[in-house]
Structures are given as structure tokens and as C-alpha cells.
XYZ file of C-alpha atoms in Angstrom:
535
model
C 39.184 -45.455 98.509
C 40.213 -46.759 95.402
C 40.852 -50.090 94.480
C 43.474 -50.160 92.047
C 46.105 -47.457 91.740
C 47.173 -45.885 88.480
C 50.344 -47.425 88.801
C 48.770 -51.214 88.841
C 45.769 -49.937 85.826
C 46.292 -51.150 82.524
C 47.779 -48.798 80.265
C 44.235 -48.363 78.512
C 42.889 -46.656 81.587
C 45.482 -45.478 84.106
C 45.110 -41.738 83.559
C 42.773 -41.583 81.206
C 39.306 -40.836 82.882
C 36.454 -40.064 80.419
C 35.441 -37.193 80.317
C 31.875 -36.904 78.867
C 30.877 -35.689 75.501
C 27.890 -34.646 73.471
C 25.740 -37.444 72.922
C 26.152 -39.403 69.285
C 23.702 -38.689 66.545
C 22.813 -42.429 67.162
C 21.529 -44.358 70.044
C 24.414 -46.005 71.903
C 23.402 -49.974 72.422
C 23.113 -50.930 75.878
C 25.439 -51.671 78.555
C 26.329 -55.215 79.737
C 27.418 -56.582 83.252
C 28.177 -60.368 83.367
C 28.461 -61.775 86.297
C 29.271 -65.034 87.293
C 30.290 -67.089 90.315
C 32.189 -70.433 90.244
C 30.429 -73.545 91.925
C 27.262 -71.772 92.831
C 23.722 -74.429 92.469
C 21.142 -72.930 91.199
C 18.995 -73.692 94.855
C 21.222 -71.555 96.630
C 18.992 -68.226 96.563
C 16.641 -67.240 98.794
C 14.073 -66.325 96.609
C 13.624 -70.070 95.692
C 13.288 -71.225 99.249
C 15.074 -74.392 99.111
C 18.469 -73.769 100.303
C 18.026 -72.251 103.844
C 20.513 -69.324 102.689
C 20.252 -65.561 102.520
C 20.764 -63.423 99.247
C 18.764 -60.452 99.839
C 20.559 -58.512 97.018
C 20.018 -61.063 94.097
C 16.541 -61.549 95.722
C 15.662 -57.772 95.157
C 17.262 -58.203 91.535
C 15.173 -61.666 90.647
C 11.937 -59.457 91.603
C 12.310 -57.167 88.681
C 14.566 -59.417 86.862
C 13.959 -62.418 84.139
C 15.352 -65.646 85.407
C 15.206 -69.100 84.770
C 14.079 -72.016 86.997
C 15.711 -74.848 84.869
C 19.060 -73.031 84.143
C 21.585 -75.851 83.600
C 25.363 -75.923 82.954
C 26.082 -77.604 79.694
C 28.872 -79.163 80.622
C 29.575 -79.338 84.692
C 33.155 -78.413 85.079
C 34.593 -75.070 85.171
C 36.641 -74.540 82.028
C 34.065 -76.416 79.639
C 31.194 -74.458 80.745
C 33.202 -71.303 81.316
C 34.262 -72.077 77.030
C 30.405 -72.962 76.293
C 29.652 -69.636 78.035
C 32.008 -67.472 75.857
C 31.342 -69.382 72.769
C 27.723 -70.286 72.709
C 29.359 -74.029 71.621
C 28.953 -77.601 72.705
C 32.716 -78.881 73.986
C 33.098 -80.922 71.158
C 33.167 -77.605 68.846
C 35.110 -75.513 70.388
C 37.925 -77.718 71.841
C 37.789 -77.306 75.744
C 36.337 -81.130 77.055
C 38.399 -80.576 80.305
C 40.060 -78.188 82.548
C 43.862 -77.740 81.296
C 42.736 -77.559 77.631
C 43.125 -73.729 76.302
C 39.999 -72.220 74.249
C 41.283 -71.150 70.694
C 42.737 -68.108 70.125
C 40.709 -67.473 67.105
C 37.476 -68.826 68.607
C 34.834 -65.932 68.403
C 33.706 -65.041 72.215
C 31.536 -62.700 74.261
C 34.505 -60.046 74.315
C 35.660 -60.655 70.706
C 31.891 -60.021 69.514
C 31.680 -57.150 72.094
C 34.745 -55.206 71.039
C 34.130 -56.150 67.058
C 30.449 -53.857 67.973
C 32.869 -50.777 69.296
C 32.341 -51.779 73.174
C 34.573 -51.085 75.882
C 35.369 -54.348 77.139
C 36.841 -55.317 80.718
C 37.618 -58.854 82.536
C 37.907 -58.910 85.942
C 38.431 -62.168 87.999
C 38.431 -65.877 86.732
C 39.419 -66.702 83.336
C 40.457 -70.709 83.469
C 40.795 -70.849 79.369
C 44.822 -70.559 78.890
C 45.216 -74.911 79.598
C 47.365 -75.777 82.078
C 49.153 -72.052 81.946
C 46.207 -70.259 83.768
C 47.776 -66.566 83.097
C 47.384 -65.214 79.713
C 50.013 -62.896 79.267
C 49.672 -62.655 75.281
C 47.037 -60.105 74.829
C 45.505 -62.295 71.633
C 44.337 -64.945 73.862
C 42.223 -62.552 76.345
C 39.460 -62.952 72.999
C 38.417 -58.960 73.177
C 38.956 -58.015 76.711
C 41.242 -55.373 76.608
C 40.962 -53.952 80.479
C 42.194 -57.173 82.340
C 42.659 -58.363 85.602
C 42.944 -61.783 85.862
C 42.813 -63.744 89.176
C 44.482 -67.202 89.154
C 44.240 -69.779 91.556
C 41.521 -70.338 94.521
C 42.658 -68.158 97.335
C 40.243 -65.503 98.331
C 42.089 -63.689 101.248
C 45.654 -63.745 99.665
C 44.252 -63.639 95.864
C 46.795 -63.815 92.871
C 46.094 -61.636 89.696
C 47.570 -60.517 86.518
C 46.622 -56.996 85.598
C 47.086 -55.292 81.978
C 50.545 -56.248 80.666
C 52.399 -56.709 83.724
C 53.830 -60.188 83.687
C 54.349 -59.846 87.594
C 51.674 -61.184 89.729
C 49.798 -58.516 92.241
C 48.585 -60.266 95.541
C 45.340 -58.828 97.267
C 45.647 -60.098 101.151
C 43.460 -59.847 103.763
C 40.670 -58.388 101.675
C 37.835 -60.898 100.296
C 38.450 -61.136 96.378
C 35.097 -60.764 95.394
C 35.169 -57.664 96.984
C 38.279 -56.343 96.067
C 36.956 -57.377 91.758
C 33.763 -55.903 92.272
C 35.300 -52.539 93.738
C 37.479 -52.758 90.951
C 34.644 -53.221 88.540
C 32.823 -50.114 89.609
C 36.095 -48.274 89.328
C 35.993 -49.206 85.439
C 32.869 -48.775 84.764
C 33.000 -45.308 86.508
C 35.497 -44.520 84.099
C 34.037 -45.526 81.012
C 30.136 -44.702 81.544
C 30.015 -41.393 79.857
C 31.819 -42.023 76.642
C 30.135 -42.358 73.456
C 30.725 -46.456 73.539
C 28.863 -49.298 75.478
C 30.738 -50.938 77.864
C 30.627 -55.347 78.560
C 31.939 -55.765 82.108
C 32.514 -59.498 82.659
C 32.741 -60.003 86.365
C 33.859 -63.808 87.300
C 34.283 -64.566 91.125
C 35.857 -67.365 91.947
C 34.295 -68.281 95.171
C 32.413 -70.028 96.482
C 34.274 -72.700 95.043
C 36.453 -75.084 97.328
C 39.858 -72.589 98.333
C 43.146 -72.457 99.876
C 45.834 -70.424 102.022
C 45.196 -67.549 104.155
C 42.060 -68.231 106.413
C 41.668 -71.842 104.690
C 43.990 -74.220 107.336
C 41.042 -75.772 109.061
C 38.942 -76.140 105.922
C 38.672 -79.428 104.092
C 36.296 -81.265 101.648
C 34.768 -84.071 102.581
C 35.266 -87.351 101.243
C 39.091 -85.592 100.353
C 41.517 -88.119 102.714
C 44.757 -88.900 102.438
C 46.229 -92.376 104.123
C 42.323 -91.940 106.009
C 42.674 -88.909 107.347
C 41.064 -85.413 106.877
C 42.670 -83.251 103.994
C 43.396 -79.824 105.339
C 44.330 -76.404 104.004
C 41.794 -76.727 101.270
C 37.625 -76.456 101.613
C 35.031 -73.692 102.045
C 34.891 -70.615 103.238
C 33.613 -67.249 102.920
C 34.274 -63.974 105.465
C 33.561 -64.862 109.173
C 31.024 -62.518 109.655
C 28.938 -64.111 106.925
C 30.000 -67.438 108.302
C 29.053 -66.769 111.293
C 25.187 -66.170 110.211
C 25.273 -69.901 109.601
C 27.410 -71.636 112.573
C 24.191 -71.854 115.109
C 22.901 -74.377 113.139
C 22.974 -78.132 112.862
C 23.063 -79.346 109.207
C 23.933 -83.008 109.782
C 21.239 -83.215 111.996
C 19.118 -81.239 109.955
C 20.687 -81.623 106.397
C 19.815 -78.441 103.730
C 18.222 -80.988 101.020
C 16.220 -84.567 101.531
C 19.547 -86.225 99.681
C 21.936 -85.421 101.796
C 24.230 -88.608 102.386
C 27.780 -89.135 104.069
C 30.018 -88.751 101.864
C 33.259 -91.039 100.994
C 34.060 -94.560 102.343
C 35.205 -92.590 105.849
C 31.162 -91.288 105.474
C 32.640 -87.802 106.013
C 29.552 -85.223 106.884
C 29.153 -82.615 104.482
C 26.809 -80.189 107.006
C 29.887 -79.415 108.816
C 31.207 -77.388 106.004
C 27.809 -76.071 104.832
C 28.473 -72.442 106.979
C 31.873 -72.104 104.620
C 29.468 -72.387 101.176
C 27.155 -70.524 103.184
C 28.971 -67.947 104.384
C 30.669 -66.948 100.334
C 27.421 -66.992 98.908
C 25.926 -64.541 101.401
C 29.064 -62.304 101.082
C 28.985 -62.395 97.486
C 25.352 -62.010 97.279
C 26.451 -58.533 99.462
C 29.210 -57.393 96.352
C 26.459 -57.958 94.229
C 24.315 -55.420 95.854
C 27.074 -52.583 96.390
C 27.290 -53.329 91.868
C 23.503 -52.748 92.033
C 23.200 -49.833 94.542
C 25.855 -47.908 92.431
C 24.199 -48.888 88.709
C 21.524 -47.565 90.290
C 22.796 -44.378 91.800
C 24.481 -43.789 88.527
C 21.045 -43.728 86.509
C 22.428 -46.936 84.874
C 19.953 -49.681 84.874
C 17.868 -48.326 82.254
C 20.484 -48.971 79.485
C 22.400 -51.747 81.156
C 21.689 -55.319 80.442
C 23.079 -57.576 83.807
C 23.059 -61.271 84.234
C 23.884 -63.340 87.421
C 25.112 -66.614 86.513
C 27.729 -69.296 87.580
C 29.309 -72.075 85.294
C 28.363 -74.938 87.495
C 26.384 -75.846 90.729
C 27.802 -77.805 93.770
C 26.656 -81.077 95.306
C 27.336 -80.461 98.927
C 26.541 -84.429 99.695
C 23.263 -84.843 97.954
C 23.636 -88.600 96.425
C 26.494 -88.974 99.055
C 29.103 -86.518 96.274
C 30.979 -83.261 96.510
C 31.499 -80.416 94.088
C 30.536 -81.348 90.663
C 30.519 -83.002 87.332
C 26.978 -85.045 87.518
C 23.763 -84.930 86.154
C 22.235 -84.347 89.230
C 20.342 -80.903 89.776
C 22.985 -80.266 92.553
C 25.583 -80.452 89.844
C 24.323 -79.253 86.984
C 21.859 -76.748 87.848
C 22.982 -73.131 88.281
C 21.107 -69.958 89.077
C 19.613 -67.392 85.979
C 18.776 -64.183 86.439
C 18.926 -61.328 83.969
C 17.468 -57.950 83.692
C 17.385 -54.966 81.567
C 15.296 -52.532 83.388
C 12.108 -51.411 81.471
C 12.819 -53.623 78.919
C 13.041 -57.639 80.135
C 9.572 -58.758 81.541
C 9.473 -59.865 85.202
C 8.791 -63.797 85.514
C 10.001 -67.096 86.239
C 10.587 -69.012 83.854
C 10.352 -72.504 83.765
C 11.758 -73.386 80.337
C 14.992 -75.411 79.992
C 17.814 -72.669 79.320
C 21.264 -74.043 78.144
C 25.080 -73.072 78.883
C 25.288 -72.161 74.999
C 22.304 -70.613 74.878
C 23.791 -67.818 76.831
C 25.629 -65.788 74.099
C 23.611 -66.252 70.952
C 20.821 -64.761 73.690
C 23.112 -61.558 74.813
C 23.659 -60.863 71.292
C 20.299 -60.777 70.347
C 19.530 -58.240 72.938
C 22.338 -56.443 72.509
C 21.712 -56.240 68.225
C 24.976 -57.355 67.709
C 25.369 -59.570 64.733
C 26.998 -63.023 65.889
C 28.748 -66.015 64.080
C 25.989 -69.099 62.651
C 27.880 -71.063 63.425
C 26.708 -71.303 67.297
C 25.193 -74.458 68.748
C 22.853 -72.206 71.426
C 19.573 -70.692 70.946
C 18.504 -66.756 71.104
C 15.997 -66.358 73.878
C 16.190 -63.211 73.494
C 12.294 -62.795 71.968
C 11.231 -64.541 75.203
C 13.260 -62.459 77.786
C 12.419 -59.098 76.331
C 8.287 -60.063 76.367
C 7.799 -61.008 72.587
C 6.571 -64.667 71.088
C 8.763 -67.361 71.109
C 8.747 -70.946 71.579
C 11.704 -72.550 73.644
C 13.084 -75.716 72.921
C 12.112 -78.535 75.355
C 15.508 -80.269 75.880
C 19.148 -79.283 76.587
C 21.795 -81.678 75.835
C 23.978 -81.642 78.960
C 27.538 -84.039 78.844
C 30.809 -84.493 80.704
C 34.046 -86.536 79.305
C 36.005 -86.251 82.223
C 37.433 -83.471 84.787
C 40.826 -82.330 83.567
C 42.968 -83.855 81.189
C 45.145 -85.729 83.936
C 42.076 -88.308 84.312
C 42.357 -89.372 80.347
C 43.360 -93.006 81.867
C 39.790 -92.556 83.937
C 37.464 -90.778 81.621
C 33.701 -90.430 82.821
C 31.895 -89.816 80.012
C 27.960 -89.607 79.900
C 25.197 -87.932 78.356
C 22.026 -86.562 79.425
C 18.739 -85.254 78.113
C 16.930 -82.383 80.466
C 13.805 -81.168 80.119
C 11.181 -79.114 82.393
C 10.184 -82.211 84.297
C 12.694 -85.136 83.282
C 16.151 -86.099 83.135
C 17.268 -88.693 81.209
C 21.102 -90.390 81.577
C 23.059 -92.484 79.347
C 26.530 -93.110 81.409
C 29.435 -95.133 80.129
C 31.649 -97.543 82.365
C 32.767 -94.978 85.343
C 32.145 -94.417 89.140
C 28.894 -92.787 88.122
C 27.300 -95.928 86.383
C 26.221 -97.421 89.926
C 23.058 -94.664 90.004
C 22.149 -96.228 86.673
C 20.973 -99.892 85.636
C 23.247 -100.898 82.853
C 24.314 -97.098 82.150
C 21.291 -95.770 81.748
C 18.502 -94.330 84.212
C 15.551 -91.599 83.893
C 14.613 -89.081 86.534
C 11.179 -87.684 87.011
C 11.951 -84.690 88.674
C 8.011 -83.126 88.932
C 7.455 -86.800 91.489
C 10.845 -87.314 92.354
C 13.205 -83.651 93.133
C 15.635 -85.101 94.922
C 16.358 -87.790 92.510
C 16.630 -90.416 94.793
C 14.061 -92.696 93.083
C 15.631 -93.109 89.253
C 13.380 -95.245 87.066
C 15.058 -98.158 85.014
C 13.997 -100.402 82.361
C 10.875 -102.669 83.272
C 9.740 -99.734 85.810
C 7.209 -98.921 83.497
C 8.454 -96.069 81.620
C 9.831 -97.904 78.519
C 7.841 -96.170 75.932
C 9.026 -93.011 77.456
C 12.678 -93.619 77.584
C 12.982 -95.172 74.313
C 11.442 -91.551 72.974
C 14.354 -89.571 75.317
C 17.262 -92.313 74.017
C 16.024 -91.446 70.262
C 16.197 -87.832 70.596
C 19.218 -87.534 73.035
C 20.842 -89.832 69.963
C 19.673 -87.554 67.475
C 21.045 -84.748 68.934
C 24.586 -86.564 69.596
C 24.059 -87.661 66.009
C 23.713 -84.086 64.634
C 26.997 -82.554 66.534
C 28.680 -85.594 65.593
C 29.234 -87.118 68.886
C 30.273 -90.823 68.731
C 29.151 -91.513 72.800
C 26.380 -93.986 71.482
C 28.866 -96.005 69.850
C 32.433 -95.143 71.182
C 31.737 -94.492 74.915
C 28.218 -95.853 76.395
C 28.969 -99.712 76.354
C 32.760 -99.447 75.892
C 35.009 -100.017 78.963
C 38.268 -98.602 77.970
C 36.902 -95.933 75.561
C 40.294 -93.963 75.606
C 40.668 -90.254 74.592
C 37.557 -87.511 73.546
C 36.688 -87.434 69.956
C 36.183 -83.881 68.800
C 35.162 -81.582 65.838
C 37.796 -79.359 67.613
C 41.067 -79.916 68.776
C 42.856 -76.791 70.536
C 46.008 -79.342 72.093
C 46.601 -82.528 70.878
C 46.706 -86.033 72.605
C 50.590 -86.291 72.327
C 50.837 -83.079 74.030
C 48.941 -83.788 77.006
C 49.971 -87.336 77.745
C 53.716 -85.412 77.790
C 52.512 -82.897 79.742
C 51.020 -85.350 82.105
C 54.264 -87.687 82.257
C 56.581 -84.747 82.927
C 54.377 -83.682 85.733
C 52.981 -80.482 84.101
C 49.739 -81.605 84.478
C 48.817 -82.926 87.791
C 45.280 -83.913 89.107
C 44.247 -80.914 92.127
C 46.297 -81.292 95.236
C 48.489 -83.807 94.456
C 51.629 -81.825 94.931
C 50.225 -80.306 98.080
C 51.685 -81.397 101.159
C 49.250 -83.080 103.780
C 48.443 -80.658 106.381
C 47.783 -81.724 110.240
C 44.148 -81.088 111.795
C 44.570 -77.501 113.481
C 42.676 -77.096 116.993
C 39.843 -74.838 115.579
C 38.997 -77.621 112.453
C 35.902 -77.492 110.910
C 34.986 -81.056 113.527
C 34.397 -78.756 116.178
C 32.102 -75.918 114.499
């Protein structure tokens, strides 16, 4: 059955099937599928055996695949990372420090690189780089995607997308979004195989981040209360069936990772909504595999270059937190797997790989000539078997969640390598797992992180080398956190090489309630009978 009618294509496609043609005097550059999944750690796959999950599909992928053990999101927050994706750029060069700040229309992307090389290009799913307008209706901000359907907003059985130039929204129900895009990315990609161009196919799910409506009135977060009680209408969730592989356990009892703490001053248990996060990643993990079984069928994999990805992980109570925007592995750690059959080796890899290394690495694979200007590194000598030697740190860094917390910024910095991370933190809510905003991490003796070593533990020589090159670094992309945001308690608004809105803007924005901090015009929902309590 198909997925989108012609009616609902964009006019680039509706009617217009390729038909194929004589092959082109010279060799057409390979394919790529990006896919990504929002809120997705990097131990939830099977293959890894530490999340007790099942992801048979990306399993069976990872066997033949390339992927990397210490894959880490540059910047832990959806839009950031989702920009230092695109861009192969550190925040403070490409604008976007926090959700609700738009990427640059002429900021050179993944899709503006992509089409530039003569590729087909298509978007399907979560975009999150228009600012506090989520929809791009003006064709020059979709950055080179020119088959687009956009999804906006978290609601996976009664999902909201844009699609081509219709300025009216089209609203998927009862059918699991993920589903739905990928059907709909096979549908393009069915179209567009046999012409003389490449196609890039960026597929971004938006699950299984925290969602809402349909199927979503018993869910909650933890630690998310309101006057003490249990928010509602708003947690995890996935398909039932795919829940349901997951409800005959008991993950407070028997929590999924050795850090699992209560969560919140209420000390809200996070294994009661562990089947929800569950449950999405399993279902996703099976649209993943119906994309592989038809690249497959199609005689595609040979000259198609696909990557698994998300833009952050999820903390599911590990240090006692939810969702995102630490340093810890939870947070920051995301999953890595890319293959090019024939072509990438097969190994895990334990070498640090970066949010912004991600494009300048696609590009060298693909032979596509890309802008200097990137802040990322080209792994590409690595992934495809050849001699190369990786960098030993990434520079990860947060400045706060969306731009309605610039009163509350939580800026800090952080140095990762194979074995350590090292944290510089300025005066926020996370300082308290630091000793005077700053703590190290020996992950090799210490994976859960519960054991951080501070000054006078010892390690002094060691973490006076990670503060001089994590300062270096900041020094070289011109980031003032040593000086304007470590030891400074009201250390006011980001200062950037790039500014895509300006301050004035967004504190107006944020006065005339444009800008709003998640939830906080939702109205409190009462407990239903079948609440997540009672799973």
C-alpha cells in the first residue's frame, strides 16, 4: 500500500516515477541513507549487551557494519547536535547553542553539499532547525533537501507533518510515525534509484524521545511534577506489542544500569517507564530492518553508504536524572554504526568519534568536496580500511537547553577520551557531581561514573594535563568558558563566533510568551486508571 498519495507528494515527485536509463559514461558516487533517532544512548543495542533490550535488525547491520564504541554527541540537546550534525561545526560557529535558535540559511549542510554534487536529496521526519517556528515553509531554509516531509512536534500515533509546499499540516493517526517515514522513505527511494544521480535520504525519527497525545495519557517522566503530583499526558512510549516484550519485568527492582537512582525530590522511579523507551527502540529497531530488507532486495547495499545514529542519548535515572544534557555516558553517548557494503571494514571501534566529525567523514567517502572551514575530522581513511590516526579527545559542551532558560544557563565543558572524561562545570544544578566545578571520570575503573575523582585524589598531574588541553581547545574556537562562565555565577547570555537571532530578539520572544520552556502551557492532566504506577 502506499504511503503517501500523489496528491500529498511534493511536486518534485508526484507523477514523476523514474524510469531507468542507460548507465552514464561515469561512475555514479554512492548512495547515502542517514538515519537518525532522537534520544537514543548509545547502550541501548543489543549487540553491546548492556542495556537488556532487543535490536536484532541494527544487530545484523553492526555485524557487517563499522561502528563506534565511544560515539558521543557534541553538544547533548537536540537542535545543537542536530546543527553540529548538518554542519560538521562546534555551536559556537554555526549559531544554534539551544533549541529555539534557527541554523543559518546560508550555513553549508549535509543536503546543501549533497545537492551542490548533483544528488537527489530527501528529508523525511525531524528537522528542529527553524527556532521557535519548527515548520519551514520557505524552501531556502530546508539547506538542499528538496523532497520534504517534515514532522513537527512529539506525537507518534497522531504525528503532524509538513510535506513539499503545502503550508497545511497532514496528520498520520493511529499509525506509528517511524513507520509511516520509513515507508515513506522506501517509496522515494524506489522512485529515484534508477536515475543517473545518487540519492542522500536523511531519515530522522523522532522517537524514542519523551511524547504526547494519542496513546500518551498515562505516560509521564519522572521527576516531571506539578504542585507534587505526577505529570501526565507526556512520557514514553513505543507500540504495545513492542511494549509489551518488556512489561514482565521488574526494573526498579532490578534497575537496567548499576546507577540507577530515584529520581526528583518525590524520588520518582524511572524502571516504571523503562518498557515505554523499551518498547520505541525495539519498534524502531524493526523500521530499520524493513529499510534494510528492501536495500537489500533492491541490489542496493553495494553502492549505498547508511549510518544509524541519534543526536543525543537518554539518562533514564542513572545519577538520579532524566533525558539529557550531561556529560554523563547516559547523556552524551549515542550509538555509531555505518556501513558501505564491500567497502567499510567490519570492527569496533574504540576511538573517540565526535558530533562534527560526522559530515567532514560522509564527504570524504562520498568524494564530495566540502567547505575548510569545518571544525570535525574525516574518518573516512579509518572507516573504509586505510591508515589513519584518530584524534584522542572530543570537546563535548552545553550552554543551556532552549533559549527560555537564558536567566538559568548551565554551561560546562568536557574533555572525552577512550578511557576518561574530564568536566569543567560553571555555577548550575550540575556543579554538585563536581568539587568546585570541576571533576574527572575514569571510565576503564569506574563505567558507571559513580566514583568521580577530585583534586587531592591523586590524579593532579593528570587533570592539570586534561584542563590544559580542554583550554587549548576552548582557546582555539574562541570560547571564553575559562574566563566568562567556569567561576562566574551570573555569567548571562552565550558568547558566539555566530549569531543566527540576536539577544534582543529572544528575551522579546520570551516576554511575549513566544518562547516558553516544554509544557508550560500544557494543562495538568489527572492520573488515568491504567497509569504507568500500575504496569
Amino acid at each position: 500500500m502506499k504511503l503517501l498519495t500523489a496528491a500529498l507528494l511534493p511536486a518534485t515527485l508526484a507523477g514523476s516515477a523514474t524510469v531507468a536509463t542507460a548507465a552514464p559514461a561515469q561512475k555514479k558516487k554512492p548512495n547515502l541513507v542517514f538515519v537518525f533517532a532522537d534520544q537514543w544512548r548509545k547502550h541501548a543495542l543489543g549487540y553491546r549487551g548492556e542495556d537488556p533490550v532487543l535490536t536484532p535488525n541494527l544487530d545484523s547491520f553492526a555485524s557487517w557494519a563499522f561502528s563506534f564504541d565511544n560515539a558521543v554527541a557534541c553538544r547533548p540537546v537536540s537542535g545543537p547536535d542536530r546543527a553540529c550534525l548538518m554542519t560538521g561545526k562546534y555551536p559556537i560557529n554555526n549559531g544554534v547553542f539551544a533549541n529555539s535558535v534557527p541554523l543559518a540559511p546560508d550555513e553549508q549542510t549535509l543536503g546543501d553539499l549533497c545537492k551542490s554534487a548533483g544528488y537527489k536529496t530527501a528529508f523525511i521526519g525531524k528537522w528542529h532547525l527553524n527556532g521557535d517556528v519548527d515548520q519551514v515553509l520557505d524552501p531556502s531554509r530546508r539547506h538542499g533537501f528538496d523532497f520534504w516531509v517534515q514532522s513537527v512536534g512529539h506525537q507518534p500515533f497522531n504525528q503532524r507533518y509538513y510535506i513539499g509546499e503545502s503550508k497545511n499540516p497532514v496528520y498520520i493517526k493511529d499509525k506509528w510515525a517511524p513507520t509511516y517515514e520509513t515507508g515513506t522513505a522506501i517509496e522515494y527511494i524506489s522512485r529515484v534509484k534508477d536515475g543517473d544521480e545518487p540519492f542522500c535520504v536523511v531519515l530522522s525519527y523522532n522517537p524514542p524521545h519523551t511524547s504526547g497525545s494519542s496513546g500518551f495519557e498515562d505516560r509521564y517522566q519522572p521527576g516531571q511534577r506539578v504542585g507534587g503530583e505526577i505529570k501526565y499526558g507526556y512520557g514514553y512510549g513505543g507500540p504495545r506489542s513492542y511494549e509489551a516484550l518488556y512489561t514482565g519485568n521488574d526494573y526498579v527492582k532490578n534497575p537496567i544500569r548499576g546507577n540507577v537512582m530515584p529520581v526528583g525530590a518525590e524520588r520518582d522511579e524511572s524502571g516504571l517507564v523503562v518498557p515505554g523507551y523499551f518498547g520505541a527502540i525495539t519498534a524502531i529497531d524493526n523500521d530499520f530492518g524493513d529499510l534494510m530488507k528492501y536495500l537489500q532486495q533492491n541490489g542496493l547495499l553495494e553502492n549505498t553508504i547508511i549510518l544509524f545514529t541519534a543526536d543525543h542519548g537518554e539518562s533514564m535515572g542513572s545519577q538520579g536524572l532524566m533525558t539529557k544534557g550531561t556529560w554523563f555516558e547516559e547523556s552524551a553517548g549515542v550509538p555509531f554504526i555505518i556501513g558501505w557494503k564491500g567497502k567499510t571494514a567490519s570492527k569496533r571501534e574504540k576511538a573517540v568519534f565526535n558530533s562534527i566529525d560526522v559530515l567532514p567523514t560522509l564527504m570524504g567517502m562520498m568524494d564530495i568536496r566540502a567547505s575548510q572551514d569545518m571544525d570535525g575530522v574525516d574518518f573516512s581513511p579509518m572507516l573504509l580500511g586505510g591508515s589513519f590516526k584518530a584524534p584522542e579527545y572530543a570537546m563535548l559542551s552545553f550552554d543551556l537547553g532552549g533559549v527560555a532558560e537564558l536567566k538559568s544557563p548551565r554551561y560546562w565543558r568536557a574533555l572525552y577520551s577512550e578511557r576518561y572524561t574530564y568536566v569543567l562545570c560553571g555555577f548550575n544544578a550540575y556543579r554538585k557531581f563536581t568539587k568546585n566545578g570541576e571533576a574527572l571520570y575514569d571510565r576503564l575503573k569506574d563505567p558507571m561514573q559513580l566514583s568521580p575523582i577530585f583534586r587531592g585524589n591523586g590524579q593532579d598531574r593528570l587533570m592539570d594535563k586534561l584542563k590544559g588541553e580542554l583550554a587549548a581547545m576552548l582557546r582555539s574556537k574562541g570560547d571564553p568558558f575559562m574566563t566568562d562562565y567556569w567561576q562566574v555565577e551570573h555569567p548571562g547570555y552565550p558568547k558566539l563566533n555566530r549569531h543566527t537571532i540576536s539577544l534582543e530578539e529572544m528575551k522579546q520572544k520570551i516576554e511575549n510568551g513566544e518562547i516558553v520552556p516544554n509544557g508550560v502551557k500544557k494543562k495538568q492532566q489527572t492520573a488515568p486508571a491504567n497509569n504507568n504506577n500500575k504496569k
